[in-house]
CSV table of C-alpha atoms in Angstrom, one decimal:
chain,number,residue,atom,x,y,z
A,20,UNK,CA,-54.3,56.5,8.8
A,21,UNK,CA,-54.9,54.3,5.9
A,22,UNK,CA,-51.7,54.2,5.3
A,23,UNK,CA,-50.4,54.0,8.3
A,24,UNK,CA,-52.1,51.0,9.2
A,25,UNK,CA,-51.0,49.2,5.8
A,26,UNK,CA,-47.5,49.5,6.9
A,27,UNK,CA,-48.1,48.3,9.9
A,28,UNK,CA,-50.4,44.7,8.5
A,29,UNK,CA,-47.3,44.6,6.2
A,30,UNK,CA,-44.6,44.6,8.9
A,31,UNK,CA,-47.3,42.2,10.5
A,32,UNK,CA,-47.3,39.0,7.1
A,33,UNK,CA,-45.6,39.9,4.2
A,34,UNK,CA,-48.4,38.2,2.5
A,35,UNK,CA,-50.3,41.1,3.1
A,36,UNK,CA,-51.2,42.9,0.1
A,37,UNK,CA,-54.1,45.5,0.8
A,38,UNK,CA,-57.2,45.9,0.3
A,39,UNK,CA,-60.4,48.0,2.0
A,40,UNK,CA,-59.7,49.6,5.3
A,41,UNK,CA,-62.5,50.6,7.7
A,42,UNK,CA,-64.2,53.8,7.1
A,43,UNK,CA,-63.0,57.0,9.6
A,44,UNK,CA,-64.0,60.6,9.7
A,45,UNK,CA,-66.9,60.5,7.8
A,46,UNK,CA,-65.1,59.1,4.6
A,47,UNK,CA,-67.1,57.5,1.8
A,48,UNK,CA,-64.9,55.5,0.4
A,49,UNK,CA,-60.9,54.4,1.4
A,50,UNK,CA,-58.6,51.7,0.1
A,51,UNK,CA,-54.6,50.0,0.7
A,52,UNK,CA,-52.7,49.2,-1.7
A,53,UNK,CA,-49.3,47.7,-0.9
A,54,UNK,CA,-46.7,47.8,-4.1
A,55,UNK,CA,-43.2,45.6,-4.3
A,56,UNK,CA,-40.8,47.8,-5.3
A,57,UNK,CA,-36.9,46.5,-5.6
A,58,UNK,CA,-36.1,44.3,-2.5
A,59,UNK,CA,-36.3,45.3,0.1
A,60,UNK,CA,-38.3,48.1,-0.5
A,61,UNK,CA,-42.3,48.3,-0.8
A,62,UNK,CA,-44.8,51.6,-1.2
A,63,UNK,CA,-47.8,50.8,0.9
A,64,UNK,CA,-50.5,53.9,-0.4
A,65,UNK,CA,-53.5,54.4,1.4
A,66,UNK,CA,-56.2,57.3,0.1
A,67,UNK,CA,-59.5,57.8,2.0
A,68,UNK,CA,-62.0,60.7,0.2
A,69,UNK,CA,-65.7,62.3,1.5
A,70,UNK,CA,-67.6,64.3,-0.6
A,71,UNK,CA,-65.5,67.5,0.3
A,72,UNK,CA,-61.6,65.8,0.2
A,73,UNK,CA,-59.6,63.3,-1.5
A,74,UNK,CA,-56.4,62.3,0.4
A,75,UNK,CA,-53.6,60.0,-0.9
A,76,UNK,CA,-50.7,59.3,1.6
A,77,UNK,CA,-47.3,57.0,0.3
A,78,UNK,CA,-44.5,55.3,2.3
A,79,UNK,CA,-41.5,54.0,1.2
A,80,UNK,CA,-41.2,50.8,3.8
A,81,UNK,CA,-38.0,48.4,4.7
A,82,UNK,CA,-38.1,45.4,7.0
A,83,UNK,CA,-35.0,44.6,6.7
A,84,UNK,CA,-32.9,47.6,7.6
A,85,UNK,CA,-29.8,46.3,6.9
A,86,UNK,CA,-30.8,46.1,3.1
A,87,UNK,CA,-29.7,49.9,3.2
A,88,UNK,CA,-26.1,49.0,2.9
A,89,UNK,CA,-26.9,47.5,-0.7
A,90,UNK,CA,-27.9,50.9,-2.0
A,91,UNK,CA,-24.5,52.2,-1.8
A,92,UNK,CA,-21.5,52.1,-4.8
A,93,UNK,CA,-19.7,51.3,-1.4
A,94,UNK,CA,-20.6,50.8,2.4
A,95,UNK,CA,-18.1,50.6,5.3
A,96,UNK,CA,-18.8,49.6,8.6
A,97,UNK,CA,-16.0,51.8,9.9
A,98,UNK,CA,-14.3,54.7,8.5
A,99,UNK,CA,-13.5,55.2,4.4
A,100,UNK,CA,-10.3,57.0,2.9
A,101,UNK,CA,-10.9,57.9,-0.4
A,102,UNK,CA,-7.4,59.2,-2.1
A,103,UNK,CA,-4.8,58.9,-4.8
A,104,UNK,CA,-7.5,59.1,-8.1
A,105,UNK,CA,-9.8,56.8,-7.3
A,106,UNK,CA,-13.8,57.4,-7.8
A,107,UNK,CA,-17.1,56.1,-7.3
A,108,UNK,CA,-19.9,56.7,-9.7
A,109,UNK,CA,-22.5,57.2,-6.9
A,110,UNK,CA,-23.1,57.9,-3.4
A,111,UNK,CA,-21.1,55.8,-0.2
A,112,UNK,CA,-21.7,55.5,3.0
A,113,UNK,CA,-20.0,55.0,6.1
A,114,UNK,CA,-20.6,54.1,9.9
A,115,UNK,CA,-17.7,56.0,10.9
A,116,UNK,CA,-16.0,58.8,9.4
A,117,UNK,CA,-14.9,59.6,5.5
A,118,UNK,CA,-12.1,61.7,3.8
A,119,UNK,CA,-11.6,62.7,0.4
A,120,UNK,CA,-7.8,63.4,-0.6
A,121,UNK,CA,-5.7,63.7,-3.6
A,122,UNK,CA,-7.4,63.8,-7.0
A,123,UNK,CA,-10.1,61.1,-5.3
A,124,UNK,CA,-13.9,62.0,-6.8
A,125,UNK,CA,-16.7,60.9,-4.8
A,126,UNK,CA,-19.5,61.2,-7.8
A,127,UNK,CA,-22.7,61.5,-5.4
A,128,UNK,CA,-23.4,61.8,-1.9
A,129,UNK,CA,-20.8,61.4,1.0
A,130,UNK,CA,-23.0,60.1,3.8
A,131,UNK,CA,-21.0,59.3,7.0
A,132,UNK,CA,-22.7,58.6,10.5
A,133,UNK,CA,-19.4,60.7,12.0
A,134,UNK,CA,-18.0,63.4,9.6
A,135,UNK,CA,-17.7,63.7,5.7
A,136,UNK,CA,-15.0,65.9,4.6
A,137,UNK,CA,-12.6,66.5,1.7
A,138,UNK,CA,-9.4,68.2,1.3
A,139,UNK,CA,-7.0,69.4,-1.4
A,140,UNK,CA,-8.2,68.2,-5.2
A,141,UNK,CA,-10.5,65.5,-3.4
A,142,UNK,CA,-14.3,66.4,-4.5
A,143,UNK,CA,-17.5,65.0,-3.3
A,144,UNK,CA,-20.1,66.0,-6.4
A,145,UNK,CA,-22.9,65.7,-4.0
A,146,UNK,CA,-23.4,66.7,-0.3
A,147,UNK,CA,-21.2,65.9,2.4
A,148,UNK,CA,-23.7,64.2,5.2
A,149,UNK,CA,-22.4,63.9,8.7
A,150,UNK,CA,-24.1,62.6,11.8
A,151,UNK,CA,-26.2,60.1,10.1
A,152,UNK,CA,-28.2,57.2,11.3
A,153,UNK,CA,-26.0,54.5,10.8
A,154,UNK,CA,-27.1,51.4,9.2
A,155,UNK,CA,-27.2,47.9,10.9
A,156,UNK,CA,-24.2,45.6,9.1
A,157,UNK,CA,-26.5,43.1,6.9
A,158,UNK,CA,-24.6,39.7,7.8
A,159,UNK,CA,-24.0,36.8,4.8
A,160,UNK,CA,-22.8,33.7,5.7
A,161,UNK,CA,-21.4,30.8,3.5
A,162,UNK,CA,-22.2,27.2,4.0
A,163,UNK,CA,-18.6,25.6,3.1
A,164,UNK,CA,-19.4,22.5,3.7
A,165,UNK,CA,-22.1,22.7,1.0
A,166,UNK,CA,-19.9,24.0,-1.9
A,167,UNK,CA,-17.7,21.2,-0.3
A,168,UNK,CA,-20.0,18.6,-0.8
A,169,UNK,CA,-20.9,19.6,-4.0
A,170,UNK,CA,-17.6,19.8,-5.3
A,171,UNK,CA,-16.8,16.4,-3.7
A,172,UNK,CA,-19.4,14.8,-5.7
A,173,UNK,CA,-18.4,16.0,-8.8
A,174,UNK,CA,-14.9,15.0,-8.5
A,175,UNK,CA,-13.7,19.0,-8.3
A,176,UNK,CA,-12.6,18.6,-4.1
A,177,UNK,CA,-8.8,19.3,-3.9
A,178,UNK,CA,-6.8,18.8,-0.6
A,179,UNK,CA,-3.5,20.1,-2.3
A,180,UNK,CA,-3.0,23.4,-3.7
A,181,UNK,CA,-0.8,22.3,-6.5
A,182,UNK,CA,-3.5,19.5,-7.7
A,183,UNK,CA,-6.4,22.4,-7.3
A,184,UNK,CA,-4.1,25.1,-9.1
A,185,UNK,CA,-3.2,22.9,-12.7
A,186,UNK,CA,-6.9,21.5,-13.1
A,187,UNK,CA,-7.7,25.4,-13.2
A,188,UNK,CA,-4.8,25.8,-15.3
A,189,UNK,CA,-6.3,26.0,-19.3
A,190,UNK,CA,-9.5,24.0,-17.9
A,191,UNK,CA,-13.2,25.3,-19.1
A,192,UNK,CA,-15.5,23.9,-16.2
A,193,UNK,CA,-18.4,24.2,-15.0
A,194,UNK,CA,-19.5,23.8,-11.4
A,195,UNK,CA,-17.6,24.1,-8.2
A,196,UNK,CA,-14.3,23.8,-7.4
A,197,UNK,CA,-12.9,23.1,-4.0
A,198,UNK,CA,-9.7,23.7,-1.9
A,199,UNK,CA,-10.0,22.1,1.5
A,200,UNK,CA,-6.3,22.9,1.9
A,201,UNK,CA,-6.0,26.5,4.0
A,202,UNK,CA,-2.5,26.6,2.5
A,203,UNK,CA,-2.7,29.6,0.2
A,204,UNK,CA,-3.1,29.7,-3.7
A,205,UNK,CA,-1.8,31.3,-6.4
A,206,UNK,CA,-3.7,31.7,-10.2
A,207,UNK,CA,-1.0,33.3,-12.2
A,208,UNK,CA,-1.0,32.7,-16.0
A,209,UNK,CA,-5.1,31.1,-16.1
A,210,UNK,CA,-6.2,30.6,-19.2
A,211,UNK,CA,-9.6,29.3,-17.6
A,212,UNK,CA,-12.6,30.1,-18.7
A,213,UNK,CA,-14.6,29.0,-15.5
A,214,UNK,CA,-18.3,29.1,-15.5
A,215,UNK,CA,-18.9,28.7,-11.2
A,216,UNK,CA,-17.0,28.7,-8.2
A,217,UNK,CA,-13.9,28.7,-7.1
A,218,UNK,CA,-14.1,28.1,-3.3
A,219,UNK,CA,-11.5,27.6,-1.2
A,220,UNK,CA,-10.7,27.7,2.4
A,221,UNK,CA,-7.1,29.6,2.4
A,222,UNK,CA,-6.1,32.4,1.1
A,223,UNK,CA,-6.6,33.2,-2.3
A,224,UNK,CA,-4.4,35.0,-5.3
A,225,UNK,CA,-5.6,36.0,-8.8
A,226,UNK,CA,-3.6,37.6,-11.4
A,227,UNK,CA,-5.4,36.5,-14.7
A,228,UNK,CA,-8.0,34.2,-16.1
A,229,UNK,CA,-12.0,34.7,-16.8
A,230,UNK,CA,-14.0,33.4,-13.7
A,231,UNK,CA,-17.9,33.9,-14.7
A,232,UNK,CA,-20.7,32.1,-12.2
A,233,UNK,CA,-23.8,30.7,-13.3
A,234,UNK,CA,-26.9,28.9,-12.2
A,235,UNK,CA,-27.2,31.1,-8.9
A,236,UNK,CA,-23.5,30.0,-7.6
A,237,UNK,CA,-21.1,32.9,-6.5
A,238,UNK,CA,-17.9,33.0,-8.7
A,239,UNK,CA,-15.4,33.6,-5.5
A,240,UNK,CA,-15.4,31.9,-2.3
A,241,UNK,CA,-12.5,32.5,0.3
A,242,UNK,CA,-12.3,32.0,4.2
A,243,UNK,CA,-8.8,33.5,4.2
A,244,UNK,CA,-7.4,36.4,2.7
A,245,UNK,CA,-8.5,37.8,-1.6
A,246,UNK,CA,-6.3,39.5,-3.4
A,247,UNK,CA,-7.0,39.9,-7.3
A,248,UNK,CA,-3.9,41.6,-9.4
A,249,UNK,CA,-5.7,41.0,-12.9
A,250,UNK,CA,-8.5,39.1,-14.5
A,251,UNK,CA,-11.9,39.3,-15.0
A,252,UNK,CA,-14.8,38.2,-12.4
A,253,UNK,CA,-18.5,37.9,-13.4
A,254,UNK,CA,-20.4,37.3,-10.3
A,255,UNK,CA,-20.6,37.8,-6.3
A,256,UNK,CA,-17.5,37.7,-4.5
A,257,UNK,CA,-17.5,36.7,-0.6
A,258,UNK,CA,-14.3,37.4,1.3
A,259,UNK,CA,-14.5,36.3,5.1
A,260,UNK,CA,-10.5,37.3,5.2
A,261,UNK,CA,-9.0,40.5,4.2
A,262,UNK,CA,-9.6,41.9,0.3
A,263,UNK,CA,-6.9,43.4,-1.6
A,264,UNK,CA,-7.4,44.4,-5.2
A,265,UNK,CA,-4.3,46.4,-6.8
A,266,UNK,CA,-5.5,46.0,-10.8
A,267,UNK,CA,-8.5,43.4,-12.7
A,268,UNK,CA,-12.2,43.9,-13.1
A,269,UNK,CA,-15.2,42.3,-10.8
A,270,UNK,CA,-18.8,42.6,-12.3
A,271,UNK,CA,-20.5,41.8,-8.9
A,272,UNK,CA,-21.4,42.4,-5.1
A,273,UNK,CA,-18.3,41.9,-3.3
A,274,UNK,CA,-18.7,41.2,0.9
A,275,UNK,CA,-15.8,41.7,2.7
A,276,UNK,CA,-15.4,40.7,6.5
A,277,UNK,CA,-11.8,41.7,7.1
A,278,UNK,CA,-10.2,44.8,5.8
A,279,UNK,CA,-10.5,46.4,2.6
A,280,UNK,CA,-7.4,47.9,0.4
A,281,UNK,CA,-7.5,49.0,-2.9
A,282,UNK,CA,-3.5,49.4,-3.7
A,283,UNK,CA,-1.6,51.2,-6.5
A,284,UNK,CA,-3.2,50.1,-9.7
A,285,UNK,CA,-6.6,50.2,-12.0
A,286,UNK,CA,-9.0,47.9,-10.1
A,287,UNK,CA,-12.9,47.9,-11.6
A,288,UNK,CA,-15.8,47.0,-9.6
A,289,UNK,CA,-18.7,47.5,-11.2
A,290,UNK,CA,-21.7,46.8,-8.6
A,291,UNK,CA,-21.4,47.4,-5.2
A,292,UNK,CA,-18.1,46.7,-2.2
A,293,UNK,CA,-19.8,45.7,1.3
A,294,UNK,CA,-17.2,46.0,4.2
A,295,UNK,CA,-18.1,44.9,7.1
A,296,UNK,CA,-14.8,44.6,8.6
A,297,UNK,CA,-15.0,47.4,11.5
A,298,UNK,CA,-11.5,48.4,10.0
A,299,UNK,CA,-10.9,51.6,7.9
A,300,UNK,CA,-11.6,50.8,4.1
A,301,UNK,CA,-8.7,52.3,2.3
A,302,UNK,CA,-9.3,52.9,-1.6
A,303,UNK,CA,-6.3,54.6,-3.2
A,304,UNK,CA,-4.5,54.3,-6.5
A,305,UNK,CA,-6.9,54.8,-9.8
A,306,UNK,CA,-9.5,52.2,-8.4
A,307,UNK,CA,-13.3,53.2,-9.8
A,308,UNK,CA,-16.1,51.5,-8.2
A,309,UNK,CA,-19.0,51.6,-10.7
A,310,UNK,CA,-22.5,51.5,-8.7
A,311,UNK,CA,-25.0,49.1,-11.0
A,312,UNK,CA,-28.5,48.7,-9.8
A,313,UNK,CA,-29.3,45.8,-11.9
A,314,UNK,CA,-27.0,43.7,-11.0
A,315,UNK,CA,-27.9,44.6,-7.0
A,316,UNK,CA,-31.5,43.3,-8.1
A,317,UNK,CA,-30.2,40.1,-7.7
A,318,UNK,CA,-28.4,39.6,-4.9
A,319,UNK,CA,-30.6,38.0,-2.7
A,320,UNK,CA,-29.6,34.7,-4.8
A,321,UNK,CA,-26.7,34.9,-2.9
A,322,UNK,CA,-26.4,31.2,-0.9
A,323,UNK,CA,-26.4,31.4,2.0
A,324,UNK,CA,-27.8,34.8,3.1
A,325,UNK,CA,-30.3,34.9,5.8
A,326,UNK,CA,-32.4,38.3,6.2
A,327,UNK,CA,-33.2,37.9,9.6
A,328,UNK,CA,-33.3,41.0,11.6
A,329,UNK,CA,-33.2,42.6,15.2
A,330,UNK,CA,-33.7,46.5,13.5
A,331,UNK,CA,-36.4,48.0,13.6
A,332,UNK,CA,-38.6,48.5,10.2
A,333,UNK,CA,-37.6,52.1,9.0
A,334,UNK,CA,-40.0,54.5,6.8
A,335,UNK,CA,-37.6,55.6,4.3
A,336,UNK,CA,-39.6,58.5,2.5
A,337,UNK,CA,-43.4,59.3,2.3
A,338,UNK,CA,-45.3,61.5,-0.3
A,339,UNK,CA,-49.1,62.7,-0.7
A,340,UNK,CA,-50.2,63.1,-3.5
């Protein structure tokens, strides 16, 4: 009960952080205690004792449902096929249905809210779940016109895709850099070392070059269409288009709201890959998604996310000790 009624003050104020609860059934003495664990989690313990029994009673608690998704080396809103060699290091998850062809290695759960299965040389290490509750899509939304303003006034706001393309061109800078133009761009031989953004609202190319965000910004920004052949990316990428990634390495939380396709090739991502696309994610080739907690511990930094929520609060696990 103590415990109970600790989850429920804390789905009440998150400013709630325990303390006594009133005495029941003859107890002597009982207590709350309400522990942050990595967002969005929280363990809210509540024990009660008499002088014949000590009980101890532990929930694992989420407001915010949709935080679920993040917990994932890669969540789809609709279906996932995982073929050619292509691997994750830890469990997926998918709102639809997932298949595991060819040489593909799923290393960890398969946990689909239609069917998991795998075929041929395709493994899944852990279980394959089916018929799971699905998890509400957690929505991110960018503010252009703030990375617009900011780049405007620091003199990085382009309007022509040739002017935006040579200032990246061999340039070290830091801050944002802006591409009103929706005409699409092309980074072929970068020798930039760019510690920021690049934002732009076309469609975006990389094939080379060392793009590394600081200071809380996001080191990729595109309302059209991603596509990254080469290069290295240190930080979140957020694609409102569709993402394409046939070779390079992203060290990040990457969002996708179109489709997803890995091609032919040896893409890295080492973090987490978000698609929220309602379109089949389609990983094939040797791509390797790498699942790293720590950088996931920071991506509520991301601008512009808003954690509202219509879900319900969910009771993830609960222990007594």
């Amino acid at each position: 009960a103590a415990a109970r009624e600790g989850a429920y003050q804390y789905i009440g104020t998150t400013s709630y952080s325990g303390g006594d609860f009133q005495l029941i059934n003859d107890s002597s003495t009982s207590s709350i205690i309400v522990t942050p664990l990595t967002w969005p989690y929280v363990e809210v313990t509540g024990d009660a004792e008499n002088n014949i029994t000590y009980r101890e009673v532990t929930y694992k608690l989420t407001k915010f449902p949709e935080g679920l998704a993040f917990d994932y080396a890669l969540f789809s809103e609709s279906d996932i096929d995982l073929g050619g060699n292509a691997s994750t290091s830890w469990k997926i998850f998918s709102n639809g249905d997932t298949t595991v062809t060819g040489d593909a290695t799923v290393n960890g759960d398969a946990i689909s809210a239609g069917n998991s299965t795998s075929s041929g040389s395709g493994e899944i290490t852990g279980s394959a779940v089916n018929d799971a509750t699905p998890i509400p899509i957690p929505e991110i939304n960018i503010d252009f016109d703030e990375y617009k303003a900011i780049a405007s006034s620091s003199g990085t706001l382009f309007t022509d895709e040739g002017d935006f393309e040579d200032y990246l061109n061999g340039t070290t800078t830091i801050g944002v850099i802006f591409a009103s133009t929706t005409d699409s761009i092309e980074l072929n031989a970068m020798t930039t070392n760019l510690l920021g953004t690049v934002d732009t609202k076309g469609d975006l190319s990389i094939n080379n070059g060392s793009f590394v965000s600081t200071d809380g910004w996001e080191a990729i920004i595109v309302a059209g269409d991603f596509r990254i052949n080469g290069g290295e990316i240190e930080g979140n990428v957020y694609v409102e288009g569709d993402f394409e990634a046939t070779g390079g390495k992203i060290t990040g939380i990457i969002y996708v709201k179109g489709g997803t396709t890995f091609g032919a090739g040896n893409p890295v991502i080492e973090g987490a890959l978000i698609s929220v696309g309602g379109v089949e994610t389609s990983i094939l080739g040797g791509a390797e998604i790498i699942y790293n907690p720590d950088i996931l511990a920071g991506w509520t930094d991301f601008d512009g996310l808003s954690t509202t929520t219509t879900a319900a609060p969910r009771i993830i696990d609960w222990r007594e000790q």
